[in-house]
Amino acid sequence: MSRADRLVALLEERELDCLLVTQLVNVRYLTGFTGTNGACVVTRDARLFLTDFRYVQQAKQQVPEFEHLEASRELLGDLAAQLGGRAGFDDAHVSVRAHRLLSEKVGEGVELVPGAGVVEGLRAVKDDEELRAIRAAVEVADAAYQELRAAGLAGRTEREVARSIVRFLEDRGADEVSFPPIVAAGAHGALPHAAPRDVPIPRGTLVVVDLGARVDGYCSDCTRTLATGSLEDRPLEAYEAVRRAQQAAVDDVRAGAVCRDLDAMAREMVESSFGTGFEHGLGHGVGLEVHEGPRLAATAEGSLEPGNVVTVEPGVYVPGEFGIRIEDLVAVTGDGRDVLTGFPKELVTVDG
Ligand code: ZN
Ligand code: ZN
């Protein structure tokens, strides 16, 4: 069953006559189109794809399952003309201005209805082809950690290491990085989204390295916290607390596991053994975007199902001292899980 066919089944559930898809990642997912201007309308019995003259040829090759309409300079107006009945639109991504324009242009009797999350729900369950691309993106990211282990960290600046990661991933066949790498030594690691600095990494510290590659459009996401020499007891204890909680949460990933329970369990484990923990969610889905559904967080709804690919990434952040995060990418299977990330989770010392 094609993705558009699966979407039609969801339209019926939501009592929509059609869905207007304008967010490019969702357009790509449904149609295969990789250009920067395109949209589609899916109804129970029609699939329409619109792009402008620059992409007409590309779209003919990439989007075989849709009927093609060449758009004028005003893509939204052209799309509005195709809508009928109860028409879902992506209210999480359509601007107020675009919505006003759509409302002005739709025909008589068309009702614009919020339809956010319909395509995202499909995207949360990966097929084999998507899993292959994610695995390839994980493999090249694993190799980047092996390279860091070999090259060492002490004496290099965070920014220099971050640049070398980007080069390495691209040289090894990634389309690009899935996000700018985080390389954060010592106290800087206590900021979960630290930007790399022009500061040499000292010996005897922890370094949080969070990186991901994109292959065939699909992302990977991995964090390891590496040591540059021997450490004091407190960071070592914290590392063990995070590692144990991370492993316990990974072992609990399975179809039917309640997303918010996984988050609560890992959080409680870190806090009870180390006294402090992490404020971000335990994990998130990864696919065409590095952050997508399902979320593993205190406020998350729902439970895992086969085909979900999620990160599991608890941490400890001690302001002014250090940060630790360990993040694996895990695929939910019919009878358990498949941990995609391969780099070891025991503390690795890189400048021994
Ligand atoms: Zn990450
Ligand atoms: Zn992540």
mmCIF file of C-alpha atoms and ligand atoms in Angstrom:
data_model
loop_
_atom_site.group_PDB
_atom_site.id
_atom_site.type_symbol
_atom_site.label_atom_id
_atom_site.label_comp_id
_atom_site.label_asym_id
_atom_site.label_seq_id
_atom_site.Cartn_x
_atom_site.Cartn_y
_atom_site.Cartn_z
ATOM 1 C CA MET A 1 0.000 0.000 0.000
ATOM 2 C CA SER A 2 1.481 3.348 -0.986
ATOM 3 C CA ARG A 3 1.920 6.122 1.531
ATOM 4 C CA ALA A 4 -0.823 8.118 -0.169
ATOM 5 C CA ASP A 5 -3.153 5.107 0.144
ATOM 6 C CA ARG A 6 -2.430 4.877 3.855
ATOM 7 C CA LEU A 7 -3.113 8.595 4.128
ATOM 8 C CA VAL A 8 -6.538 8.159 2.520
ATOM 9 C CA ALA A 9 -7.469 5.631 5.223
ATOM 10 C CA LEU A 10 -6.602 8.265 7.849
ATOM 11 C CA LEU A 11 -8.661 10.929 6.068
ATOM 12 C CA GLU A 12 -11.721 8.784 6.546
ATOM 13 C CA GLU A 13 -10.965 8.403 10.256
ATOM 14 C CA ARG A 14 -10.681 12.172 10.616
ATOM 15 C CA GLU A 15 -13.759 12.784 8.443
ATOM 16 C CA LEU A 16 -11.773 14.835 5.940
ATOM 17 C CA ASP A 17 -12.540 14.929 2.230
ATOM 18 C CA CYS A 18 -9.021 15.963 1.315
ATOM 19 C CA LEU A 19 -5.720 16.975 2.818
ATOM 20 C CA LEU A 20 -3.555 19.835 1.622
ATOM 21 C CA VAL A 21 0.101 19.062 2.289
ATOM 22 C CA THR A 22 2.462 22.033 2.074
ATOM 23 C CA GLN A 23 5.252 21.262 4.534
ATOM 24 C CA LEU A 24 8.148 20.109 2.330
ATOM 25 C CA VAL A 25 9.232 17.174 4.499
ATOM 26 C CA ASN A 26 5.676 15.830 4.438
ATOM 27 C CA VAL A 27 5.475 16.441 0.682
ATOM 28 C CA ARG A 28 8.703 14.516 0.202
ATOM 29 C CA TYR A 29 7.479 11.662 2.383
ATOM 30 C CA LEU A 30 4.228 11.287 0.453
ATOM 31 C CA THR A 31 5.451 11.957 -3.072
ATOM 32 C CA GLY A 32 9.238 11.490 -3.242
ATOM 33 C CA PHE A 33 9.765 15.102 -4.374
ATOM 34 C CA THR A 34 13.020 16.651 -3.097
ATOM 35 C CA GLY A 35 12.768 20.171 -4.552
ATOM 36 C CA THR A 36 12.195 23.324 -2.538
ATOM 37 C CA ASN A 37 8.770 24.350 -3.842
ATOM 38 C CA GLY A 38 5.960 21.836 -4.135
ATOM 39 C CA ALA A 39 2.740 20.769 -2.487
ATOM 40 C CA CYS A 40 0.132 18.098 -2.888
ATOM 41 C CA VAL A 41 -3.559 17.525 -2.386
ATOM 42 C CA VAL A 42 -4.732 14.020 -1.553
ATOM 43 C CA THR A 43 -8.413 13.185 -1.802
ATOM 44 C CA ARG A 44 -10.167 9.823 -1.618
ATOM 45 C CA ASP A 45 -9.770 9.360 -5.340
ATOM 46 C CA ALA A 46 -7.194 11.857 -6.572
ATOM 47 C CA ARG A 47 -3.557 12.680 -5.899
ATOM 48 C CA LEU A 48 -2.495 16.050 -7.225
ATOM 49 C CA PHE A 49 1.012 17.426 -7.177
ATOM 50 C CA LEU A 50 1.860 21.049 -7.864
ATOM 51 C CA THR A 51 5.190 22.711 -8.403
ATOM 52 C CA ASP A 52 6.498 25.664 -10.387
ATOM 53 C CA PHE A 53 8.233 25.588 -13.783
ATOM 54 C CA ARG A 54 11.719 25.101 -12.243
ATOM 55 C CA TYR A 55 10.795 21.672 -10.935
ATOM 56 C CA VAL A 56 8.428 20.321 -13.574
ATOM 57 C CA GLN A 57 10.974 17.903 -15.078
ATOM 58 C CA GLN A 58 12.353 16.753 -11.726
ATOM 59 C CA ALA A 59 8.845 16.213 -10.393
ATOM 60 C CA LYS A 60 7.863 14.070 -13.392
ATOM 61 C CA GLN A 61 10.667 11.664 -12.477
ATOM 62 C CA GLN A 62 10.346 11.773 -8.709
ATOM 63 C CA VAL A 63 6.575 11.803 -8.355
ATOM 64 C CA PRO A 64 5.176 9.082 -10.613
ATOM 65 C CA GLU A 65 2.059 8.320 -8.561
ATOM 66 C CA PHE A 66 0.544 11.793 -8.658
ATOM 67 C CA GLU A 67 -1.232 13.793 -11.308
ATOM 68 C CA HIS A 68 0.859 16.889 -12.085
ATOM 69 C CA LEU A 69 -0.353 20.459 -12.343
ATOM 70 C CA GLU A 70 2.018 23.272 -13.143
ATOM 71 C CA ALA A 71 1.615 26.053 -10.627
ATOM 72 C CA SER A 72 1.472 29.717 -11.440
ATOM 73 C CA ARG A 73 3.389 32.240 -9.366
ATOM 74 C CA GLU A 74 0.852 31.784 -6.654
ATOM 75 C CA LEU A 75 1.072 28.199 -5.499
ATOM 76 C CA LEU A 76 -1.385 28.643 -2.628
ATOM 77 C CA GLY A 77 -4.082 30.057 -4.874
ATOM 78 C CA ASP A 78 -3.665 27.147 -7.290
ATOM 79 C CA LEU A 79 -3.908 24.691 -4.420
ATOM 80 C CA ALA A 80 -6.996 26.380 -2.988
ATOM 81 C CA ALA A 81 -8.749 25.811 -6.303
ATOM 82 C CA GLN A 82 -8.275 22.044 -5.903
ATOM 83 C CA LEU A 83 -9.835 21.753 -2.447
ATOM 84 C CA GLY A 84 -13.351 20.562 -1.757
ATOM 85 C CA GLY A 85 -15.598 19.671 1.180
ATOM 86 C CA ARG A 86 -13.890 19.355 4.544
ATOM 87 C CA ALA A 87 -10.312 20.184 3.614
ATOM 88 C CA GLY A 88 -7.571 19.469 6.152
ATOM 89 C CA PHE A 89 -4.521 21.710 6.170
ATOM 90 C CA ASP A 90 -1.354 21.560 8.207
ATOM 91 C CA ASP A 91 -2.149 24.117 10.908
ATOM 92 C CA ALA A 92 1.205 23.453 12.630
ATOM 93 C CA HIS A 93 3.045 24.783 9.570
ATOM 94 C CA VAL A 94 0.673 27.084 7.664
ATOM 95 C CA SER A 95 1.213 30.734 8.602
ATOM 96 C CA VAL A 96 -1.672 33.003 9.534
ATOM 97 C CA ARG A 97 -1.055 34.914 6.314
ATOM 98 C CA ALA A 98 -1.133 31.764 4.190
ATOM 99 C CA HIS A 99 -4.276 30.634 5.950
ATOM 100 C CA ARG A 100 -6.015 33.939 5.197
ATOM 101 C CA LEU A 101 -5.004 33.664 1.553
ATOM 102 C CA LEU A 102 -6.293 30.091 1.375
ATOM 103 C CA SER A 103 -9.603 31.077 2.965
ATOM 104 C CA GLU A 104 -10.057 33.850 0.391
ATOM 105 C CA LYS A 105 -9.302 31.570 -2.548
ATOM 106 C CA VAL A 106 -11.191 28.365 -1.739
ATOM 107 C CA GLY A 107 -14.455 27.743 -3.497
ATOM 108 C CA GLU A 108 -17.958 27.946 -2.089
ATOM 109 C CA GLY A 109 -18.732 25.336 0.574
ATOM 110 C CA VAL A 110 -15.125 24.439 1.334
ATOM 111 C CA GLU A 111 -14.368 24.186 5.034
ATOM 112 C CA LEU A 112 -10.713 24.486 6.071
ATOM 113 C CA VAL A 113 -10.080 22.184 9.033
ATOM 114 C CA PRO A 114 -6.908 21.782 11.130
ATOM 115 C CA GLY A 115 -5.200 18.594 9.932
ATOM 116 C CA ALA A 116 -1.819 18.752 11.632
ATOM 117 C CA GLY A 117 -0.175 15.489 12.552
ATOM 118 C CA VAL A 118 -1.838 13.254 9.953
ATOM 119 C CA VAL A 119 1.249 12.793 7.779
ATOM 120 C CA GLU A 120 3.524 12.949 10.843
ATOM 121 C CA GLY A 121 1.602 9.980 12.268
ATOM 122 C CA LEU A 122 2.433 7.949 9.169
ATOM 123 C CA ARG A 123 6.040 9.095 9.229
ATOM 124 C CA ALA A 124 6.488 7.811 12.793
ATOM 125 C CA VAL A 125 6.261 4.227 11.497
ATOM 126 C CA LYS A 126 9.193 3.444 9.229
ATOM 127 C CA ASP A 127 9.178 0.959 6.356
ATOM 128 C CA ASP A 128 12.168 -1.205 5.389
ATOM 129 C CA GLU A 129 13.527 1.288 2.906
ATOM 130 C CA GLU A 130 13.500 4.044 5.522
ATOM 131 C CA LEU A 131 15.135 1.774 8.095
ATOM 132 C CA ARG A 132 17.918 0.996 5.615
ATOM 133 C CA ALA A 133 18.663 4.690 5.156
ATOM 134 C CA ILE A 134 18.613 5.311 8.927
ATOM 135 C CA ARG A 135 20.983 2.383 9.481
ATOM 136 C CA ALA A 136 23.365 3.799 6.897
ATOM 137 C CA ALA A 137 23.227 7.181 8.665
ATOM 138 C CA VAL A 138 23.950 5.465 11.994
ATOM 139 C CA GLU A 139 26.886 3.542 10.552
ATOM 140 C CA VAL A 140 28.690 6.607 9.332
ATOM 141 C CA ALA A 141 28.050 8.338 12.684
ATOM 142 C CA ASP A 142 29.471 5.332 14.562
ATOM 143 C CA ALA A 143 32.565 5.559 12.381
ATOM 144 C CA ALA A 144 32.915 9.230 13.358
ATOM 145 C CA TYR A 145 33.184 8.221 17.037
ATOM 146 C CA GLN A 146 35.813 5.589 16.157
ATOM 147 C CA GLU A 147 37.704 8.335 14.372
ATOM 148 C CA LEU A 148 37.482 10.597 17.474
ATOM 149 C CA ARG A 149 38.737 7.757 19.609
ATOM 150 C CA ALA A 150 41.741 7.353 17.316
ATOM 151 C CA ALA A 151 42.483 11.068 16.857
ATOM 152 C CA GLY A 152 41.961 12.127 20.496
ATOM 153 C CA LEU A 153 40.363 15.299 21.821
ATOM 154 C CA ALA A 154 42.700 16.936 24.349
ATOM 155 C CA GLY A 155 44.440 20.026 22.974
ATOM 156 C CA ARG A 156 42.060 20.460 20.026
ATOM 157 C CA THR A 157 39.393 23.154 20.230
ATOM 158 C CA GLU A 158 35.717 22.190 20.420
ATOM 159 C CA ARG A 159 35.105 24.000 17.165
ATOM 160 C CA GLU A 160 37.959 22.262 15.384
ATOM 161 C CA VAL A 161 36.629 18.865 16.503
ATOM 162 C CA ALA A 162 33.104 19.817 15.379
ATOM 163 C CA ARG A 163 34.434 20.807 11.944
ATOM 164 C CA SER A 164 36.400 17.580 11.632
ATOM 165 C CA ILE A 165 33.212 15.631 12.412
ATOM 166 C CA VAL A 166 31.312 17.415 9.636
ATOM 167 C CA ARG A 167 34.115 16.729 7.139
ATOM 168 C CA PHE A 168 34.396 13.099 8.201
ATOM 169 C CA LEU A 169 30.659 12.417 7.832
ATOM 170 C CA GLU A 170 30.535 14.038 4.405
ATOM 171 C CA ASP A 171 33.690 12.245 3.228
ATOM 172 C CA ARG A 172 32.145 8.943 4.300
ATOM 173 C CA GLY A 173 29.059 9.416 2.171
ATOM 174 C CA ALA A 174 26.598 11.375 4.311
ATOM 175 C CA ASP A 175 24.512 13.932 2.360
ATOM 176 C CA GLU A 176 25.250 16.320 5.221
ATOM 177 C CA VAL A 177 25.097 16.421 9.007
ATOM 178 C CA SER A 178 21.593 16.015 10.410
ATOM 179 C CA PHE A 179 22.347 18.939 12.791
ATOM 180 C CA PRO A 180 25.500 20.895 13.703
ATOM 181 C CA PRO A 181 27.571 18.649 16.005
ATOM 182 C CA ILE A 182 27.795 19.494 19.698
ATOM 183 C CA VAL A 183 31.258 19.183 21.235
ATOM 184 C CA ALA A 184 31.182 20.453 24.819
ATOM 185 C CA ALA A 185 33.959 19.918 27.356
ATOM 186 C CA GLY A 186 33.769 20.177 31.145
ATOM 187 C CA ALA A 187 31.274 22.698 32.516
ATOM 188 C CA HIS A 188 30.196 23.606 28.985
ATOM 189 C CA GLY A 189 28.717 20.104 28.718
ATOM 190 C CA ALA A 190 26.172 21.101 31.364
ATOM 191 C CA LEU A 191 24.330 23.048 28.634
ATOM 192 C CA PRO A 192 22.337 20.442 26.682
ATOM 193 C CA HIS A 193 22.575 22.475 23.440
ATOM 194 C CA ALA A 194 26.056 23.930 23.846
ATOM 195 C CA ALA A 195 27.627 25.510 20.748
ATOM 196 C CA PRO A 196 31.281 24.510 20.131
ATOM 197 C CA ARG A 197 33.792 27.141 21.291
ATOM 198 C CA ASP A 198 37.289 28.138 20.172
ATOM 199 C CA VAL A 199 38.634 26.744 23.435
ATOM 200 C CA PRO A 200 41.148 23.885 23.670
ATOM 201 C CA ILE A 201 39.758 20.752 25.338
ATOM 202 C CA PRO A 202 41.731 20.029 28.533
ATOM 203 C CA ARG A 203 42.902 16.647 29.830
ATOM 204 C CA GLY A 204 41.031 14.940 32.652
ATOM 205 C CA THR A 205 37.564 16.136 31.656
ATOM 206 C CA LEU A 206 34.334 14.829 30.158
ATOM 207 C CA VAL A 207 33.353 15.873 26.632
ATOM 208 C CA VAL A 208 29.765 15.576 25.397
ATOM 209 C CA VAL A 209 29.730 14.808 21.666
ATOM 210 C CA ASP A 210 26.298 14.774 20.005
ATOM 211 C CA LEU A 211 26.292 14.178 16.252
ATOM 212 C CA GLY A 212 24.249 12.816 13.400
ATOM 213 C CA ALA A 213 24.448 12.183 9.684
ATOM 214 C CA ARG A 214 21.848 12.345 6.935
ATOM 215 C CA VAL A 215 21.810 9.625 4.272
ATOM 216 C CA ASP A 216 19.180 9.547 1.485
ATOM 217 C CA GLY A 217 17.311 12.198 3.435
ATOM 218 C CA TYR A 218 17.186 10.172 6.676
ATOM 219 C CA CYS A 219 18.865 11.239 9.916
ATOM 220 C CA SER A 220 20.799 9.612 12.683
ATOM 221 C CA ASP A 221 21.350 11.066 16.149
ATOM 222 C CA CYS A 222 23.856 9.830 18.726
ATOM 223 C CA THR A 223 25.540 11.171 21.846
ATOM 224 C CA ARG A 224 28.546 9.822 23.647
ATOM 225 C CA THR A 225 30.340 11.439 26.559
ATOM 226 C CA LEU A 226 34.052 10.736 26.316
ATOM 227 C CA ALA A 227 36.819 11.212 28.896
ATOM 228 C CA THR A 228 40.157 12.875 28.184
ATOM 229 C CA GLY A 229 42.141 11.159 30.939
ATOM 230 C CA SER A 230 41.315 10.080 34.479
ATOM 231 C CA LEU A 231 38.400 11.655 36.329
ATOM 232 C CA GLU A 232 37.309 12.360 39.890
ATOM 233 C CA ASP A 233 34.744 10.143 41.593
ATOM 234 C CA ARG A 234 31.692 12.380 41.202
ATOM 235 C CA PRO A 235 31.666 12.547 37.390
ATOM 236 C CA LEU A 236 32.390 8.817 37.291
ATOM 237 C CA GLU A 237 29.393 8.131 39.558
ATOM 238 C CA ALA A 238 27.220 10.369 37.418
ATOM 239 C CA TYR A 239 28.364 8.566 34.282
ATOM 240 C CA GLU A 240 27.397 5.199 35.764
ATOM 241 C CA ALA A 241 23.996 6.548 36.860
ATOM 242 C CA VAL A 242 23.270 7.763 33.329
ATOM 243 C CA ARG A 243 24.594 4.595 31.719
ATOM 244 C CA ARG A 244 22.450 2.327 33.907
ATOM 245 C CA ALA A 245 19.300 4.394 33.366
ATOM 246 C CA GLN A 246 19.968 4.577 29.629
ATOM 247 C CA GLN A 247 20.415 0.805 29.392
ATOM 248 C CA ALA A 248 17.293 0.130 31.474
ATOM 249 C CA ALA A 249 15.247 2.429 29.246
ATOM 250 C CA VAL A 250 16.630 0.856 26.064
ATOM 251 C CA ASP A 251 15.737 -2.591 27.445
ATOM 252 C CA ASP A 252 12.169 -1.375 28.035
ATOM 253 C CA VAL A 253 11.666 -0.126 24.482
ATOM 254 C CA ARG A 254 9.085 -2.387 22.884
ATOM 255 C CA ALA A 255 5.755 -2.216 21.105
ATOM 256 C CA GLY A 256 3.109 -1.163 23.612
ATOM 257 C CA ALA A 257 5.529 0.608 25.989
ATOM 258 C CA VAL A 258 3.895 3.832 27.181
ATOM 259 C CA CYS A 259 6.023 6.783 26.034
ATOM 260 C CA ARG A 260 5.651 8.838 29.192
ATOM 261 C CA ASP A 261 6.339 5.819 31.442
ATOM 262 C CA LEU A 262 9.676 5.195 29.732
ATOM 263 C CA ASP A 263 10.592 8.823 30.348
ATOM 264 C CA ALA A 264 9.508 8.661 33.994
ATOM 265 C CA MET A 265 11.399 5.430 34.673
ATOM 266 C CA ALA A 266 14.732 6.702 33.313
ATOM 267 C CA ARG A 267 14.325 10.079 35.017
ATOM 268 C CA GLU A 268 13.570 8.461 38.360
ATOM 269 C CA MET A 269 16.573 6.108 38.029
ATOM 270 C CA VAL A 270 19.039 8.924 37.344
ATOM 271 C CA GLU A 271 17.640 11.150 40.085
ATOM 272 C CA SER A 272 17.485 8.445 42.737
ATOM 273 C CA SER A 273 21.049 7.302 42.125
ATOM 274 C CA PHE A 274 22.717 10.659 41.493
ATOM 275 C CA GLY A 275 20.419 13.254 43.073
ATOM 276 C CA THR A 276 19.990 15.369 39.964
ATOM 277 C CA GLY A 277 19.028 14.588 36.387
ATOM 278 C CA PHE A 278 17.851 16.043 33.093
ATOM 279 C CA GLU A 279 15.155 18.505 32.105
ATOM 280 C CA HIS A 280 14.801 17.528 28.448
ATOM 281 C CA GLY A 281 12.705 14.585 27.322
ATOM 282 C CA LEU A 282 14.127 11.057 27.347
ATOM 283 C CA GLY A 283 13.945 10.764 23.582
ATOM 284 C CA HIS A 284 12.308 11.534 20.255
ATOM 285 C CA GLY A 285 11.566 9.917 16.933
ATOM 286 C CA VAL A 286 14.102 10.276 14.115
ATOM 287 C CA GLY A 287 13.503 10.018 10.374
ATOM 288 C CA LEU A 288 13.387 12.619 7.622
ATOM 289 C CA GLU A 289 13.698 15.089 10.472
ATOM 290 C CA VAL A 290 16.032 14.679 13.402
ATOM 291 C CA HIS A 291 13.189 15.470 15.799
ATOM 292 C CA GLU A 292 9.847 13.884 14.952
ATOM 293 C CA GLY A 293 7.310 11.536 16.495
ATOM 294 C CA PRO A 294 6.940 9.696 18.740
ATOM 295 C CA ARG A 295 8.254 11.674 21.695
ATOM 296 C CA LEU A 296 9.402 10.061 24.925
ATOM 297 C CA ALA A 297 8.611 12.804 27.422
ATOM 298 C CA ALA A 298 6.570 13.543 30.530
ATOM 299 C CA THR A 299 3.820 15.140 28.425
ATOM 300 C CA ALA A 300 3.889 12.613 25.569
ATOM 301 C CA GLU A 301 0.737 10.778 24.543
ATOM 302 C CA GLY A 302 0.527 7.235 23.317
ATOM 303 C CA SER A 303 2.732 4.177 23.205
ATOM 304 C CA LEU A 304 5.381 2.724 20.917
ATOM 305 C CA GLU A 305 4.600 0.551 17.922
ATOM 306 C CA PRO A 306 6.684 -1.571 15.561
ATOM 307 C CA GLY A 307 8.496 0.628 13.044
ATOM 308 C CA ASN A 308 9.056 3.537 15.448
ATOM 309 C CA VAL A 309 12.663 4.699 15.604
ATOM 310 C CA VAL A 310 13.445 6.648 18.769
ATOM 311 C CA THR A 311 16.424 8.005 20.643
ATOM 312 C CA VAL A 312 16.981 7.145 24.291
ATOM 313 C CA GLU A 313 19.077 9.929 25.779
ATOM 314 C CA PRO A 314 19.044 10.551 29.518
ATOM 315 C CA GLY A 315 21.691 12.829 31.011
ATOM 316 C CA VAL A 316 23.031 14.572 34.051
ATOM 317 C CA TYR A 317 23.851 18.286 34.012
ATOM 318 C CA VAL A 318 25.742 19.811 36.936
ATOM 319 C CA PRO A 319 26.027 23.563 36.298
ATOM 320 C CA GLY A 320 29.596 24.842 36.543
ATOM 321 C CA GLU A 321 31.012 21.307 36.656
ATOM 322 C CA PHE A 322 30.135 18.851 33.899
ATOM 323 C CA GLY A 323 27.448 17.313 31.740
ATOM 324 C CA ILE A 324 26.836 13.741 30.633
ATOM 325 C CA ARG A 325 24.459 12.373 28.020
ATOM 326 C CA ILE A 326 24.315 8.965 26.394
ATOM 327 C CA GLU A 327 22.060 8.630 23.354
ATOM 328 C CA ASP A 328 21.297 5.578 21.248
ATOM 329 C CA LEU A 329 18.967 5.188 18.311
ATOM 330 C CA VAL A 330 16.568 2.270 18.761
ATOM 331 C CA ALA A 331 14.109 0.699 16.315
ATOM 332 C CA VAL A 332 10.954 -0.887 17.744
ATOM 333 C CA THR A 333 10.420 -4.347 16.200
ATOM 334 C CA GLY A 334 7.588 -6.864 16.355
ATOM 335 C CA ASP A 335 9.149 -8.685 19.287
ATOM 336 C CA GLY A 336 11.336 -6.124 21.028
ATOM 337 C CA ARG A 337 13.914 -3.681 19.783
ATOM 338 C CA ASP A 338 16.905 -3.329 17.588
ATOM 339 C CA VAL A 339 19.582 -1.005 18.984
ATOM 340 C CA LEU A 340 20.995 0.643 15.885
ATOM 341 C CA THR A 341 23.876 2.554 17.492
ATOM 342 C CA GLY A 342 27.036 0.482 17.766
ATOM 343 C CA PHE A 343 29.632 2.599 19.602
ATOM 344 C CA PRO A 344 30.308 1.355 23.186
ATOM 345 C CA LYS A 345 28.590 2.930 26.179
ATOM 346 C CA GLU A 346 31.174 2.065 28.813
ATOM 347 C CA LEU A 347 33.173 5.235 29.481
ATOM 348 C CA VAL A 348 35.730 5.565 26.682
ATOM 349 C CA THR A 349 38.920 7.473 27.468
ATOM 350 C CA VAL A 350 40.298 8.996 24.303
ATOM 351 C CA ASP A 351 43.581 10.499 25.405
ATOM 352 C CA GLY A 352 44.968 7.739 27.563
HETATM 353 ZN ZN ZN B 1 21.530 13.975 19.804
HETATM 354 ZN ZN ZN B 2 18.433 13.445 20.190
#
